[in-house]
């Protein structure tokens, strides 16, 4: 296709407005809610093989409707606030992720507190959460505590202690707080309890998070938008 010198240059892509971003987030959240319900129904069903095959065909058809450009591996979605903020597709906190409980985070006097309820899709031992889910919940919240304090970092180490099984379908309380710093290292503690008995720890953890220097951060996250 020939382009003359008088043809207008292609328009630069425009950034979405705050209203457009909120509309997109609402749509992502709605789809995430339905996908979580589907996943939970999938792992609980005793439907016949014929029904499962029919549903699988329907899911394949639905998947085919998610057309358009696909996000690249290191690309940060426009709906995300990275680092330290909301991430719509996080497998821990993301309302758009079918894997996430999701964990809802609020500030607390001692750091950050998160609330969630694990479903059958997160099961390890029958009736209880998978130990990896506990580690993921704590790793996420402890990292977010670092970011909330202005020292966003990557997990250097995470020491877990499992005191009691974490029950499914039970409101949980996850807590993370910073206990100290040493240059680029941030020391964080965390715990998981039930919401009904916050003084009885089910899982506790101690972690070391490391803040990368600016050059390293740019190398690790090439899609990171400039701050300020």
mmCIF file with all atom_site columns, C-alpha atoms in Angstrom:
data_model
loop_
_atom_site.group_PDB
_atom_site.id
_atom_site.type_symbol
_atom_site.label_atom_id
_atom_site.label_alt_id
_atom_site.label_comp_id
_atom_site.label_asym_id
_atom_site.label_entity_id
_atom_site.label_seq_id
_atom_site.pdbx_PDB_ins_code
_atom_site.Cartn_x
_atom_site.Cartn_y
_atom_site.Cartn_z
_atom_site.occupancy
_atom_site.B_iso_or_equiv
_atom_site.pdbx_formal_charge
_atom_site.auth_seq_id
_atom_site.auth_comp_id
_atom_site.auth_asym_id
_atom_site.auth_atom_id
_atom_site.pdbx_PDB_model_num
ATOM 1   C CA . UNK A 1 1   ? 0.000   0.000   0.000  1.00 0.00 ? 1   UNK A CA 1
ATOM 2   C CA . UNK A 1 2   ? 1.463   3.359   -1.098 1.00 0.00 ? 2   UNK A CA 1
ATOM 3   C CA . UNK A 1 3   ? 1.577   6.253   1.367  1.00 0.00 ? 3   UNK A CA 1
ATOM 4   C CA . UNK A 1 4   ? 2.094   9.713   -0.092 1.00 0.00 ? 4   UNK A CA 1
ATOM 5   C CA . UNK A 1 5   ? 4.014   12.484  1.573  1.00 0.00 ? 5   UNK A CA 1
ATOM 6   C CA . UNK A 1 6   ? 0.742   14.326  2.103  1.00 0.00 ? 6   UNK A CA 1
ATOM 7   C CA . UNK A 1 7   ? -0.966  11.503  3.998  1.00 0.00 ? 7   UNK A CA 1
ATOM 8   C CA . UNK A 1 8   ? -1.464  12.285  7.708  1.00 0.00 ? 8   UNK A CA 1
ATOM 9   C CA . UNK A 1 9   ? 0.830   10.479  10.116 1.00 0.00 ? 9   UNK A CA 1
ATOM 10  C CA . UNK A 1 10  ? -0.740  7.673   12.156 1.00 0.00 ? 10  UNK A CA 1
ATOM 11  C CA . UNK A 1 11  ? -2.267  8.966   15.358 1.00 0.00 ? 11  UNK A CA 1
ATOM 12  C CA . UNK A 1 12  ? -0.333  8.274   18.532 1.00 0.00 ? 12  UNK A CA 1
ATOM 13  C CA . UNK A 1 13  ? -2.181  5.917   20.893 1.00 0.00 ? 13  UNK A CA 1
ATOM 14  C CA . UNK A 1 14  ? -3.860  7.873   23.657 1.00 0.00 ? 14  UNK A CA 1
ATOM 15  C CA . UNK A 1 15  ? -3.861  6.949   27.302 1.00 0.00 ? 15  UNK A CA 1
ATOM 16  C CA . UNK A 1 16  ? -7.274  5.993   28.682 1.00 0.00 ? 16  UNK A CA 1
ATOM 17  C CA . UNK A 1 17  ? -9.048  8.504   30.883 1.00 0.00 ? 17  UNK A CA 1
ATOM 18  C CA . UNK A 1 18  ? -9.651  7.734   34.571 1.00 0.00 ? 18  UNK A CA 1
ATOM 19  C CA . UNK A 1 19  ? -13.304 7.087   33.737 1.00 0.00 ? 19  UNK A CA 1
ATOM 20  C CA . UNK A 1 20  ? -12.339 4.625   30.997 1.00 0.00 ? 20  UNK A CA 1
ATOM 21  C CA . UNK A 1 21  ? -9.957  2.835   33.357 1.00 0.00 ? 21  UNK A CA 1
ATOM 22  C CA . UNK A 1 22  ? -12.661 2.491   36.013 1.00 0.00 ? 22  UNK A CA 1
ATOM 23  C CA . UNK A 1 23  ? -15.066 1.124   33.409 1.00 0.00 ? 23  UNK A CA 1
ATOM 24  C CA . UNK A 1 24  ? -12.427 -1.399  32.315 1.00 0.00 ? 24  UNK A CA 1
ATOM 25  C CA . UNK A 1 25  ? -11.728 -2.410  35.917 1.00 0.00 ? 25  UNK A CA 1
ATOM 26  C CA . UNK A 1 26  ? -15.418 -2.961  36.567 1.00 0.00 ? 26  UNK A CA 1
ATOM 27  C CA . UNK A 1 27  ? -15.669 -5.229  33.501 1.00 0.00 ? 27  UNK A CA 1
ATOM 28  C CA . UNK A 1 28  ? -12.518 -7.134  34.499 1.00 0.00 ? 28  UNK A CA 1
ATOM 29  C CA . UNK A 1 29  ? -13.876 -7.624  38.026 1.00 0.00 ? 29  UNK A CA 1
ATOM 30  C CA . UNK A 1 30  ? -17.226 -8.886  36.760 1.00 0.00 ? 30  UNK A CA 1
ATOM 31  C CA . UNK A 1 31  ? -15.558 -11.427 34.475 1.00 0.00 ? 31  UNK A CA 1
ATOM 32  C CA . UNK A 1 32  ? -13.219 -12.463 37.305 1.00 0.00 ? 32  UNK A CA 1
ATOM 33  C CA . UNK A 1 33  ? -16.189 -13.047 39.626 1.00 0.00 ? 33  UNK A CA 1
ATOM 34  C CA . UNK A 1 34  ? -17.866 -15.305 37.075 1.00 0.00 ? 34  UNK A CA 1
ATOM 35  C CA . UNK A 1 35  ? -14.645 -17.207 36.340 1.00 0.00 ? 35  UNK A CA 1
ATOM 36  C CA . UNK A 1 36  ? -14.098 -17.832 40.057 1.00 0.00 ? 36  UNK A CA 1
ATOM 37  C CA . UNK A 1 37  ? -17.644 -19.150 40.331 1.00 0.00 ? 37  UNK A CA 1
ATOM 38  C CA . UNK A 1 38  ? -17.020 -21.387 37.314 1.00 0.00 ? 38  UNK A CA 1
ATOM 39  C CA . UNK A 1 39  ? -13.754 -22.696 38.744 1.00 0.00 ? 39  UNK A CA 1
ATOM 40  C CA . UNK A 1 40  ? -15.368 -23.435 42.106 1.00 0.00 ? 40  UNK A CA 1
ATOM 41  C CA . UNK A 1 41  ? -18.271 -25.230 40.409 1.00 0.00 ? 41  UNK A CA 1
ATOM 42  C CA . UNK A 1 42  ? -15.806 -27.180 38.261 1.00 0.00 ? 42  UNK A CA 1
ATOM 43  C CA . UNK A 1 43  ? -13.881 -28.629 41.215 1.00 0.00 ? 43  UNK A CA 1
ATOM 44  C CA . UNK A 1 44  ? -17.060 -29.456 43.148 1.00 0.00 ? 44  UNK A CA 1
ATOM 45  C CA . UNK A 1 45  ? -19.250 -30.939 40.439 1.00 0.00 ? 45  UNK A CA 1
ATOM 46  C CA . UNK A 1 46  ? -20.320 -34.548 40.136 1.00 0.00 ? 46  UNK A CA 1
ATOM 47  C CA . UNK A 1 47  ? -21.790 -33.950 36.666 1.00 0.00 ? 47  UNK A CA 1
ATOM 48  C CA . UNK A 1 48  ? -21.801 -36.719 34.071 1.00 0.00 ? 48  UNK A CA 1
ATOM 49  C CA . UNK A 1 49  ? -19.052 -37.053 31.445 1.00 0.00 ? 49  UNK A CA 1
ATOM 50  C CA . UNK A 1 50  ? -21.523 -35.929 28.754 1.00 0.00 ? 50  UNK A CA 1
ATOM 51  C CA . UNK A 1 51  ? -22.257 -32.761 30.705 1.00 0.00 ? 51  UNK A CA 1
ATOM 52  C CA . UNK A 1 52  ? -18.552 -32.085 31.257 1.00 0.00 ? 52  UNK A CA 1
ATOM 53  C CA . UNK A 1 53  ? -17.824 -32.503 27.535 1.00 0.00 ? 53  UNK A CA 1
ATOM 54  C CA . UNK A 1 54  ? -20.686 -30.154 26.665 1.00 0.00 ? 54  UNK A CA 1
ATOM 55  C CA . UNK A 1 55  ? -19.492 -27.540 29.147 1.00 0.00 ? 55  UNK A CA 1
ATOM 56  C CA . UNK A 1 56  ? -15.919 -27.870 27.854 1.00 0.00 ? 56  UNK A CA 1
ATOM 57  C CA . UNK A 1 57  ? -17.169 -27.109 24.333 1.00 0.00 ? 57  UNK A CA 1
ATOM 58  C CA . UNK A 1 58  ? -18.981 -24.056 25.679 1.00 0.00 ? 58  UNK A CA 1
ATOM 59  C CA . UNK A 1 59  ? -15.908 -22.809 27.521 1.00 0.00 ? 59  UNK A CA 1
ATOM 60  C CA . UNK A 1 60  ? -13.818 -23.228 24.367 1.00 0.00 ? 60  UNK A CA 1
ATOM 61  C CA . UNK A 1 61  ? -16.349 -21.134 22.465 1.00 0.00 ? 61  UNK A CA 1
ATOM 62  C CA . UNK A 1 62  ? -16.240 -18.418 25.134 1.00 0.00 ? 62  UNK A CA 1
ATOM 63  C CA . UNK A 1 63  ? -12.443 -18.401 25.140 1.00 0.00 ? 63  UNK A CA 1
ATOM 64  C CA . UNK A 1 64  ? -12.525 -17.792 21.393 1.00 0.00 ? 64  UNK A CA 1
ATOM 65  C CA . UNK A 1 65  ? -14.423 -14.543 22.005 1.00 0.00 ? 65  UNK A CA 1
ATOM 66  C CA . UNK A 1 66  ? -11.504 -13.009 23.907 1.00 0.00 ? 66  UNK A CA 1
ATOM 67  C CA . UNK A 1 67  ? -10.018 -11.510 20.770 1.00 0.00 ? 67  UNK A CA 1
ATOM 68  C CA . UNK A 1 68  ? -7.765  -8.524  20.183 1.00 0.00 ? 68  UNK A CA 1
ATOM 69  C CA . UNK A 1 69  ? -4.193  -7.783  21.099 1.00 0.00 ? 69  UNK A CA 1
ATOM 70  C CA . UNK A 1 70  ? -2.679  -9.979  23.785 1.00 0.00 ? 70  UNK A CA 1
ATOM 71  C CA . UNK A 1 71  ? -0.525  -8.502  26.521 1.00 0.00 ? 71  UNK A CA 1
ATOM 72  C CA . UNK A 1 72  ? 3.195   -9.280  26.240 1.00 0.00 ? 72  UNK A CA 1
ATOM 73  C CA . UNK A 1 73  ? 4.956   -11.188 29.032 1.00 0.00 ? 73  UNK A CA 1
ATOM 74  C CA . UNK A 1 74  ? 6.573   -8.188  30.754 1.00 0.00 ? 74  UNK A CA 1
ATOM 75  C CA . UNK A 1 75  ? 3.918   -5.630  29.832 1.00 0.00 ? 75  UNK A CA 1
ATOM 76  C CA . UNK A 1 76  ? 2.242   -3.865  32.749 1.00 0.00 ? 76  UNK A CA 1
ATOM 77  C CA . UNK A 1 77  ? -1.527  -3.483  32.201 1.00 0.00 ? 77  UNK A CA 1
ATOM 78  C CA . UNK A 1 78  ? -2.838  0.074   32.121 1.00 0.00 ? 78  UNK A CA 1
ATOM 79  C CA . UNK A 1 79  ? -5.337  -0.875  34.834 1.00 0.00 ? 79  UNK A CA 1
ATOM 80  C CA . UNK A 1 80  ? -2.524  -1.813  37.239 1.00 0.00 ? 80  UNK A CA 1
ATOM 81  C CA . UNK A 1 81  ? -0.768  0.387   39.800 1.00 0.00 ? 81  UNK A CA 1
ATOM 82  C CA . UNK A 1 82  ? 2.715   -1.109  39.854 1.00 0.00 ? 82  UNK A CA 1
ATOM 83  C CA . UNK A 1 83  ? 4.677   -1.192  42.069 1.00 0.00 ? 83  UNK A CA 1
ATOM 84  C CA . UNK A 1 84  ? 2.786   -1.251  45.337 1.00 0.00 ? 84  UNK A CA 1
ATOM 85  C CA . UNK A 1 85  ? -0.784  -0.698  44.168 1.00 0.00 ? 85  UNK A CA 1
ATOM 86  C CA . UNK A 1 86  ? -3.723  -2.637  42.807 1.00 0.00 ? 86  UNK A CA 1
ATOM 87  C CA . UNK A 1 87  ? -2.964  -5.373  40.278 1.00 0.00 ? 87  UNK A CA 1
ATOM 88  C CA . UNK A 1 88  ? -6.082  -6.568  38.528 1.00 0.00 ? 88  UNK A CA 1
ATOM 89  C CA . UNK A 1 89  ? -4.749  -9.986  37.505 1.00 0.00 ? 89  UNK A CA 1
ATOM 90  C CA . UNK A 1 90  ? -2.690  -10.893 40.572 1.00 0.00 ? 90  UNK A CA 1
ATOM 91  C CA . UNK A 1 91  ? -3.280  -14.543 41.565 1.00 0.00 ? 91  UNK A CA 1
ATOM 92  C CA . UNK A 1 92  ? -3.554  -13.327 45.178 1.00 0.00 ? 92  UNK A CA 1
ATOM 93  C CA . UNK A 1 93  ? -5.342  -9.975  45.156 1.00 0.00 ? 93  UNK A CA 1
ATOM 94  C CA . UNK A 1 94  ? -6.542  -9.541  41.583 1.00 0.00 ? 94  UNK A CA 1
ATOM 95  C CA . UNK A 1 95  ? -10.316 -9.258  41.152 1.00 0.00 ? 95  UNK A CA 1
ATOM 96  C CA . UNK A 1 96  ? -9.791  -10.260 37.511 1.00 0.00 ? 96  UNK A CA 1
ATOM 97  C CA . UNK A 1 97  ? -7.923  -13.476 38.307 1.00 0.00 ? 97  UNK A CA 1
ATOM 98  C CA . UNK A 1 98  ? -9.902  -16.721 38.630 1.00 0.00 ? 98  UNK A CA 1
ATOM 99  C CA . UNK A 1 99  ? -7.066  -18.046 40.808 1.00 0.00 ? 99  UNK A CA 1
ATOM 100 C CA . UNK A 1 100 ? -7.277  -15.300 43.446 1.00 0.00 ? 100 UNK A CA 1
ATOM 101 C CA . UNK A 1 101 ? -9.445  -15.671 46.604 1.00 0.00 ? 101 UNK A CA 1
ATOM 102 C CA . UNK A 1 102 ? -9.105  -12.559 46.216 1.00 0.00 ? 102 UNK A CA 1
ATOM 103 C CA . UNK A 1 103 ? -7.292  -10.998 49.199 1.00 0.00 ? 103 UNK A CA 1
ATOM 104 C CA . UNK A 1 104 ? -8.719  -7.577  50.175 1.00 0.00 ? 104 UNK A CA 1
ATOM 105 C CA . UNK A 1 105 ? -6.053  -5.352  51.783 1.00 0.00 ? 105 UNK A CA 1
ATOM 106 C CA . UNK A 1 106 ? -6.450  -2.388  54.126 1.00 0.00 ? 106 UNK A CA 1
ATOM 107 C CA . UNK A 1 107 ? -4.005  -0.441  56.319 1.00 0.00 ? 107 UNK A CA 1
ATOM 108 C CA . UNK A 1 108 ? -3.696  -1.529  59.949 1.00 0.00 ? 108 UNK A CA 1
ATOM 109 C CA . UNK A 1 109 ? -2.042  0.043   62.975 1.00 0.00 ? 109 UNK A CA 1
ATOM 110 C CA . UNK A 1 110 ? 0.683   -2.623  62.781 1.00 0.00 ? 110 UNK A CA 1
ATOM 111 C CA . UNK A 1 111 ? 1.079   -2.670  58.986 1.00 0.00 ? 111 UNK A CA 1
ATOM 112 C CA . UNK A 1 112 ? -1.363  -4.164  56.484 1.00 0.00 ? 112 UNK A CA 1
ATOM 113 C CA . UNK A 1 113 ? -4.228  -6.564  57.042 1.00 0.00 ? 113 UNK A CA 1
ATOM 114 C CA . UNK A 1 114 ? -5.894  -8.711  54.397 1.00 0.00 ? 114 UNK A CA 1
ATOM 115 C CA . UNK A 1 115 ? -9.167  -10.602 54.433 1.00 0.00 ? 115 UNK A CA 1
ATOM 116 C CA . UNK A 1 116 ? -10.173 -13.491 52.205 1.00 0.00 ? 116 UNK A CA 1
ATOM 117 C CA . UNK A 1 117 ? -11.931 -16.841 52.151 1.00 0.00 ? 117 UNK A CA 1
ATOM 118 C CA . UNK A 1 118 ? -10.325 -19.831 50.438 1.00 0.00 ? 118 UNK A CA 1
ATOM 119 C CA . UNK A 1 119 ? -12.584 -22.095 48.388 1.00 0.00 ? 119 UNK A CA 1
ATOM 120 C CA . UNK A 1 120 ? -12.427 -25.733 47.356 1.00 0.00 ? 120 UNK A CA 1
ATOM 121 C CA . UNK A 1 121 ? -10.313 -24.681 44.367 1.00 0.00 ? 121 UNK A CA 1
ATOM 122 C CA . UNK A 1 122 ? -7.545  -23.819 46.878 1.00 0.00 ? 122 UNK A CA 1
ATOM 123 C CA . UNK A 1 123 ? -7.730  -27.158 48.684 1.00 0.00 ? 123 UNK A CA 1
ATOM 124 C CA . UNK A 1 124 ? -4.712  -29.130 49.848 1.00 0.00 ? 124 UNK A CA 1
ATOM 125 C CA . UNK A 1 125 ? -5.665  -31.664 52.545 1.00 0.00 ? 125 UNK A CA 1
ATOM 126 C CA . UNK A 1 126 ? -9.425  -32.322 52.339 1.00 0.00 ? 126 UNK A CA 1
ATOM 127 C CA . UNK A 1 127 ? -11.232 -29.383 53.907 1.00 0.00 ? 127 UNK A CA 1
ATOM 128 C CA . UNK A 1 128 ? -8.101  -27.236 54.301 1.00 0.00 ? 128 UNK A CA 1
ATOM 129 C CA . UNK A 1 129 ? -6.092  -24.822 52.206 1.00 0.00 ? 129 UNK A CA 1
ATOM 130 C CA . UNK A 1 130 ? -3.004  -25.877 50.290 1.00 0.00 ? 130 UNK A CA 1
ATOM 131 C CA . UNK A 1 131 ? 0.172   -24.867 52.113 1.00 0.00 ? 131 UNK A CA 1
ATOM 132 C CA . UNK A 1 132 ? 1.357   -23.083 48.992 1.00 0.00 ? 132 UNK A CA 1
ATOM 133 C CA . UNK A 1 133 ? -1.684  -20.834 49.157 1.00 0.00 ? 133 UNK A CA 1
ATOM 134 C CA . UNK A 1 134 ? -0.687  -19.764 52.673 1.00 0.00 ? 134 UNK A CA 1
ATOM 135 C CA . UNK A 1 135 ? 2.812   -18.946 51.436 1.00 0.00 ? 135 UNK A CA 1
ATOM 136 C CA . UNK A 1 136 ? 1.404   -17.004 48.492 1.00 0.00 ? 136 UNK A CA 1
ATOM 137 C CA . UNK A 1 137 ? -0.959  -14.972 50.683 1.00 0.00 ? 137 UNK A CA 1
ATOM 138 C CA . UNK A 1 138 ? 1.821   -14.054 53.099 1.00 0.00 ? 138 UNK A CA 1
ATOM 139 C CA . UNK A 1 139 ? 4.427   -13.362 50.411 1.00 0.00 ? 139 UNK A CA 1
ATOM 140 C CA . UNK A 1 140 ? 2.018   -10.988 48.669 1.00 0.00 ? 140 UNK A CA 1
ATOM 141 C CA . UNK A 1 141 ? 0.950   -9.089  51.782 1.00 0.00 ? 141 UNK A CA 1
ATOM 142 C CA . UNK A 1 142 ? 4.460   -8.862  53.204 1.00 0.00 ? 142 UNK A CA 1
ATOM 143 C CA . UNK A 1 143 ? 5.715   -7.463  49.906 1.00 0.00 ? 143 UNK A CA 1
ATOM 144 C CA . UNK A 1 144 ? 2.843   -4.997  49.814 1.00 0.00 ? 144 UNK A CA 1
ATOM 145 C CA . UNK A 1 145 ? 3.739   -3.886  53.346 1.00 0.00 ? 145 UNK A CA 1
ATOM 146 C CA . UNK A 1 146 ? 7.208   -2.988  52.071 1.00 0.00 ? 146 UNK A CA 1
ATOM 147 C CA . UNK A 1 147 ? 5.741   -1.000  49.188 1.00 0.00 ? 147 UNK A CA 1
ATOM 148 C CA . UNK A 1 148 ? 3.284   0.774   51.502 1.00 0.00 ? 148 UNK A CA 1
ATOM 149 C CA . UNK A 1 149 ? 6.253   1.914   53.591 1.00 0.00 ? 149 UNK A CA 1
ATOM 150 C CA . UNK A 1 150 ? 8.003   3.293   50.491 1.00 0.00 ? 150 UNK A CA 1
ATOM 151 C CA . UNK A 1 151 ? 10.553  0.454   50.247 1.00 0.00 ? 151 UNK A CA 1
ATOM 152 C CA . UNK A 1 152 ? 9.147   -1.810  47.506 1.00 0.00 ? 152 UNK A CA 1
ATOM 153 C CA . UNK A 1 153 ? 11.283  -4.917  47.178 1.00 0.00 ? 153 UNK A CA 1
ATOM 154 C CA . UNK A 1 154 ? 11.563  -8.468  45.902 1.00 0.00 ? 154 UNK A CA 1
ATOM 155 C CA . UNK A 1 155 ? 11.380  -11.530 48.122 1.00 0.00 ? 155 UNK A CA 1
ATOM 156 C CA . UNK A 1 156 ? 14.854  -12.562 49.264 1.00 0.00 ? 156 UNK A CA 1
ATOM 157 C CA . UNK A 1 157 ? 13.755  -15.251 51.688 1.00 0.00 ? 157 UNK A CA 1
ATOM 158 C CA . UNK A 1 158 ? 10.536  -16.434 53.282 1.00 0.00 ? 158 UNK A CA 1
ATOM 159 C CA . UNK A 1 159 ? 10.526  -18.734 56.295 1.00 0.00 ? 159 UNK A CA 1
ATOM 160 C CA . UNK A 1 160 ? 7.157   -20.383 56.913 1.00 0.00 ? 160 UNK A CA 1
ATOM 161 C CA . UNK A 1 161 ? 5.832   -22.068 60.042 1.00 0.00 ? 161 UNK A CA 1
ATOM 162 C CA . UNK A 1 162 ? 2.597   -24.037 59.800 1.00 0.00 ? 162 UNK A CA 1
ATOM 163 C CA . UNK A 1 163 ? 0.968   -24.313 63.232 1.00 0.00 ? 163 UNK A CA 1
ATOM 164 C CA . UNK A 1 164 ? -2.528  -25.520 62.288 1.00 0.00 ? 164 UNK A CA 1
ATOM 165 C CA . UNK A 1 165 ? -4.348  -26.335 59.039 1.00 0.00 ? 165 UNK A CA 1
ATOM 166 C CA . UNK A 1 166 ? -6.016  -23.356 57.366 1.00 0.00 ? 166 UNK A CA 1
ATOM 167 C CA . UNK A 1 167 ? -9.754  -24.114 56.986 1.00 0.00 ? 167 UNK A CA 1
ATOM 168 C CA . UNK A 1 168 ? -11.566 -23.592 53.709 1.00 0.00 ? 168 UNK A CA 1
ATOM 169 C CA . UNK A 1 169 ? -14.772 -21.567 53.399 1.00 0.00 ? 169 UNK A CA 1
ATOM 170 C CA . UNK A 1 170 ? -13.826 -19.677 56.552 1.00 0.00 ? 170 UNK A CA 1
ATOM 171 C CA . UNK A 1 171 ? -13.069 -15.926 56.706 1.00 0.00 ? 171 UNK A CA 1
ATOM 172 C CA . UNK A 1 172 ? -9.317  -15.479 57.171 1.00 0.00 ? 172 UNK A CA 1
ATOM 173 C CA . UNK A 1 173 ? -7.227  -12.598 58.472 1.00 0.00 ? 173 UNK A CA 1
ATOM 174 C CA . UNK A 1 174 ? -3.711  -12.087 57.073 1.00 0.00 ? 174 UNK A CA 1
ATOM 175 C CA . UNK A 1 175 ? -1.359  -9.616  58.759 1.00 0.00 ? 175 UNK A CA 1
ATOM 176 C CA . UNK A 1 176 ? 2.017   -8.221  57.668 1.00 0.00 ? 176 UNK A CA 1
ATOM 177 C CA . UNK A 1 177 ? 4.271   -5.698  59.375 1.00 0.00 ? 177 UNK A CA 1
ATOM 178 C CA . UNK A 1 178 ? 7.806   -4.417  58.923 1.00 0.00 ? 178 UNK A CA 1
ATOM 179 C CA . UNK A 1 179 ? 10.118  -5.311  61.799 1.00 0.00 ? 179 UNK A CA 1
ATOM 180 C CA . UNK A 1 180 ? 13.356  -3.655  60.635 1.00 0.00 ? 180 UNK A CA 1
ATOM 181 C CA . UNK A 1 181 ? 15.574  -2.475  57.787 1.00 0.00 ? 181 UNK A CA 1
ATOM 182 C CA . UNK A 1 182 ? 19.243  -2.797  56.857 1.00 0.00 ? 182 UNK A CA 1
ATOM 183 C CA . UNK A 1 183 ? 20.332  -0.783  53.833 1.00 0.00 ? 183 UNK A CA 1
ATOM 184 C CA . UNK A 1 184 ? 18.281  -2.269  50.955 1.00 0.00 ? 184 UNK A CA 1
ATOM 185 C CA . UNK A 1 185 ? 16.945  -5.149  53.059 1.00 0.00 ? 185 UNK A CA 1
ATOM 186 C CA . UNK A 1 186 ? 13.525  -4.973  54.719 1.00 0.00 ? 186 UNK A CA 1
ATOM 187 C CA . UNK A 1 187 ? 12.536  -7.478  57.413 1.00 0.00 ? 187 UNK A CA 1
ATOM 188 C CA . UNK A 1 188 ? 8.861   -8.376  57.591 1.00 0.00 ? 188 UNK A CA 1
ATOM 189 C CA . UNK A 1 189 ? 6.726   -10.695 59.712 1.00 0.00 ? 189 UNK A CA 1
ATOM 190 C CA . UNK A 1 190 ? 3.329   -12.080 58.819 1.00 0.00 ? 190 UNK A CA 1
ATOM 191 C CA . UNK A 1 191 ? 0.564   -14.336 60.086 1.00 0.00 ? 191 UNK A CA 1
ATOM 192 C CA . UNK A 1 192 ? -2.678  -16.001 59.062 1.00 0.00 ? 192 UNK A CA 1
ATOM 193 C CA . UNK A 1 193 ? -5.543  -16.522 61.511 1.00 0.00 ? 193 UNK A CA 1
ATOM 194 C CA . UNK A 1 194 ? -9.254  -16.983 61.202 1.00 0.00 ? 194 UNK A CA 1
ATOM 195 C CA . UNK A 1 195 ? -11.292 -13.815 61.421 1.00 0.00 ? 195 UNK A CA 1
ATOM 196 C CA . UNK A 1 196 ? -13.130 -15.215 64.416 1.00 0.00 ? 196 UNK A CA 1
ATOM 197 C CA . UNK A 1 197 ? -9.962  -16.007 66.408 1.00 0.00 ? 197 UNK A CA 1
ATOM 198 C CA . UNK A 1 198 ? -7.227  -13.503 65.491 1.00 0.00 ? 198 UNK A CA 1
ATOM 199 C CA . UNK A 1 199 ? -5.086  -14.456 68.506 1.00 0.00 ? 199 UNK A CA 1
ATOM 200 C CA . UNK A 1 200 ? -4.587  -18.075 67.410 1.00 0.00 ? 200 UNK A CA 1
ATOM 201 C CA . UNK A 1 201 ? -2.036  -18.185 64.543 1.00 0.00 ? 201 UNK A CA 1
ATOM 202 C CA . UNK A 1 202 ? -2.520  -20.840 61.880 1.00 0.00 ? 202 UNK A CA 1
ATOM 203 C CA . UNK A 1 203 ? 0.563   -19.881 59.865 1.00 0.00 ? 203 UNK A CA 1
ATOM 204 C CA . UNK A 1 204 ? 3.367   -17.422 60.615 1.00 0.00 ? 204 UNK A CA 1
ATOM 205 C CA . UNK A 1 205 ? 6.259   -16.218 58.494 1.00 0.00 ? 205 UNK A CA 1
ATOM 206 C CA . UNK A 1 206 ? 9.404   -14.101 58.562 1.00 0.00 ? 206 UNK A CA 1
ATOM 207 C CA . UNK A 1 207 ? 10.744  -12.658 55.347 1.00 0.00 ? 207 UNK A CA 1
ATOM 208 C CA . UNK A 1 208 ? 13.573  -10.579 53.952 1.00 0.00 ? 208 UNK A CA 1
ATOM 209 C CA . UNK A 1 209 ? 12.741  -8.333  50.998 1.00 0.00 ? 209 UNK A CA 1
ATOM 210 C CA . UNK A 1 210 ? 15.406  -6.588  48.934 1.00 0.00 ? 210 UNK A CA 1
ATOM 211 C CA . UNK A 1 211 ? 14.891  -3.256  47.190 1.00 0.00 ? 211 UNK A CA 1
ATOM 212 C CA . UNK A 1 212 ? 16.651  -3.336  43.793 1.00 0.00 ? 212 UNK A CA 1
ATOM 213 C CA . UNK A 1 213 ? 18.701  -0.316  42.772 1.00 0.00 ? 213 UNK A CA 1
ATOM 214 C CA . UNK A 1 214 ? 17.186  1.810   39.956 1.00 0.00 ? 214 UNK A CA 1
ATOM 215 C CA . UNK A 1 215 ? 19.270  0.254   37.172 1.00 0.00 ? 215 UNK A CA 1
ATOM 216 C CA . UNK A 1 216 ? 18.365  -3.254  38.303 1.00 0.00 ? 216 UNK A CA 1
ATOM 217 C CA . UNK A 1 217 ? 14.689  -2.310  38.607 1.00 0.00 ? 217 UNK A CA 1
ATOM 218 C CA . UNK A 1 218 ? 14.643  -0.954  35.040 1.00 0.00 ? 218 UNK A CA 1
ATOM 219 C CA . UNK A 1 219 ? 16.312  -4.138  33.766 1.00 0.00 ? 219 UNK A CA 1
ATOM 220 C CA . UNK A 1 220 ? 13.845  -6.380  35.599 1.00 0.00 ? 220 UNK A CA 1
ATOM 221 C CA . UNK A 1 221 ? 10.748  -4.357  34.700 1.00 0.00 ? 221 UNK A CA 1
ATOM 222 C CA . UNK A 1 222 ? 11.223  -2.721  31.287 1.00 0.00 ? 222 UNK A CA 1
ATOM 223 C CA . UNK A 1 223 ? 7.525   -1.805  31.181 1.00 0.00 ? 223 UNK A CA 1
ATOM 224 C CA . UNK A 1 224 ? 7.712   0.188   34.426 1.00 0.00 ? 224 UNK A CA 1
ATOM 225 C CA . UNK A 1 225 ? 6.230   3.628   33.905 1.00 0.00 ? 225 UNK A CA 1
ATOM 226 C CA . UNK A 1 226 ? 8.345   6.586   35.112 1.00 0.00 ? 226 UNK A CA 1
ATOM 227 C CA . UNK A 1 227 ? 7.271   7.934   38.480 1.00 0.00 ? 227 UNK A CA 1
ATOM 228 C CA . UNK A 1 228 ? 6.414   11.557  39.098 1.00 0.00 ? 228 UNK A CA 1
#
